[in-house]
């Protein structure tokens, strides 16, 4: 008799989380081992429970860093992006981070269960639109750079390029300000300029774009004493498993106290 597939569900919307857990609990091939509402719970749950599949809602704050951490700490766990809106940034960034499939907002319970089973078998589940986006990415390695369109022709200054590399290393605005000995407000101004010129919505997308570009790290820091220097361009069918009453919610206390939303 085949063992059931252990599944962990992470989504920040509690009513959606509980409904998903209840729906999937009726699927004979699956066994829900837990649920949670944050990226931290996703990482800790994956490392502690070692589920076969983790459904992670991309609306969860810091979901992309969580995917990377889980891929490193629990590589045997298959990650499936839940509730994907099929926007290019979400799909490409999540795929590059290491998800094994995408479950769109229109998926039924049966389709979701099939995607989970398929992920364990090594199959990638996604809609035709997502498949087209991923295929386009594979066929055109420079697609990431093209996402900026005319933004790349606008170029970055030496300081903006330096800050982009620090952003790609995961440094916060405060850390960048300390590293370059400049004011926090100056860093924020440069970050906004970088995102605007590269035509990306957030820092993670800028880091992903940088990795796709044939650009080398600057050979030396920009002049830390002045930000007014000249602009320099950037280069470059199992059987039913034993059922439990309910999978534990990782965000809920175990002493019978009020649940945390």
Coordinates of N, CA, C and O in Angstrom, one line a residue, residues 3 13 28 43 53 60 62 107 109 121 141-142 144 151 153 160 178 197 204 206 209 218 244:
X3 N 2.3 5.0 0.5 CA 2.1 5.9 1.6 C 1.5 7.2 1.0 O 1.7 7.6 -0.1
X13 N -3.9 34.2 4.5 CA -5.3 34.4 4.7 C -5.9 33.2 5.4 O -6.0 32.1 4.9
X28 N -7.8 11.1 -0.9 CA -7.2 9.9 -0.3 C -5.7 9.8 -0.5 O -5.0 9.1 0.3
X43 N 9.3 28.0 6.4 CA 10.7 27.5 6.5 C 10.8 26.5 7.7 O 11.4 25.4 7.6
X53 N 5.4 17.8 0.0 CA 5.0 18.9 -0.8 C 4.6 20.1 0.1 O 4.0 19.9 1.1
X60 N 2.2 35.5 0.4 CA 2.8 35.5 1.7 C 4.1 36.4 1.6 O 4.9 36.2 0.7
X62 N 7.6 37.8 1.9 CA 9.0 37.1 1.8 C 8.8 35.7 1.4 O 9.6 34.8 1.8
X107 N -7.9 27.1 -10.1 CA -7.8 25.6 -9.9 C -8.9 25.1 -9.0 O -9.2 25.7 -7.9
X109 N -10.3 21.8 -6.4 CA -9.6 20.9 -5.5 C -9.0 19.7 -6.2 O -7.9 19.3 -5.9
X121 N 5.9 13.1 -8.5 CA 6.3 12.2 -9.6 C 7.3 12.9 -10.5 O 7.8 12.3 -11.5
X141 N 17.5 33.5 -23.1 CA 18.2 33.8 -21.9 C 18.2 35.3 -21.5 O 18.4 35.7 -20.4
X142 N 18.2 36.1 -22.6 CA 18.3 37.6 -22.3 C 16.9 38.2 -22.0 O 16.8 39.4 -21.9
X144 N 15.2 38.3 -19.3 CA 15.2 39.1 -18.1 C 15.7 40.5 -18.3 O 15.2 41.5 -17.8
X151 N 14.1 50.8 -20.5 CA 14.8 51.3 -19.2 C 16.3 51.0 -19.2 O 17.0 51.8 -18.7
X153 N 18.3 51.2 -21.8 CA 18.9 52.3 -22.6 C 19.1 53.6 -21.8 O 19.9 54.4 -22.2
X160 N 24.3 54.2 -8.7 CA 23.2 53.4 -8.8 C 23.6 51.9 -9.0 O 23.0 51.0 -8.5
X178 N 25.3 52.4 5.7 CA 26.5 52.2 6.5 C 27.7 51.8 5.6 O 28.8 52.3 5.8
X197 N 14.4 52.9 -13.5 CA 15.2 52.7 -14.7 C 15.2 51.3 -15.2 O 15.2 51.1 -16.4
X204 N 13.7 42.4 -5.2 CA 13.9 41.1 -5.6 C 14.0 41.0 -7.1 O 14.8 40.2 -7.7
X206 N 14.7 43.3 -9.2 CA 16.0 44.0 -9.6 C 17.2 43.0 -9.5 O 18.0 43.0 -10.4
X209 N 17.0 40.4 -12.3 CA 17.3 41.0 -13.5 C 18.9 41.2 -13.6 O 19.5 40.9 -14.6
X218 N 31.3 46.2 -10.2 CA 32.2 47.4 -10.4 C 33.6 47.1 -9.8 O 33.7 46.5 -8.7
X244 N -6.8 12.1 10.2 CA -6.8 12.7 11.5 C -7.9 13.8 11.5 O -8.4 14.2 10.4

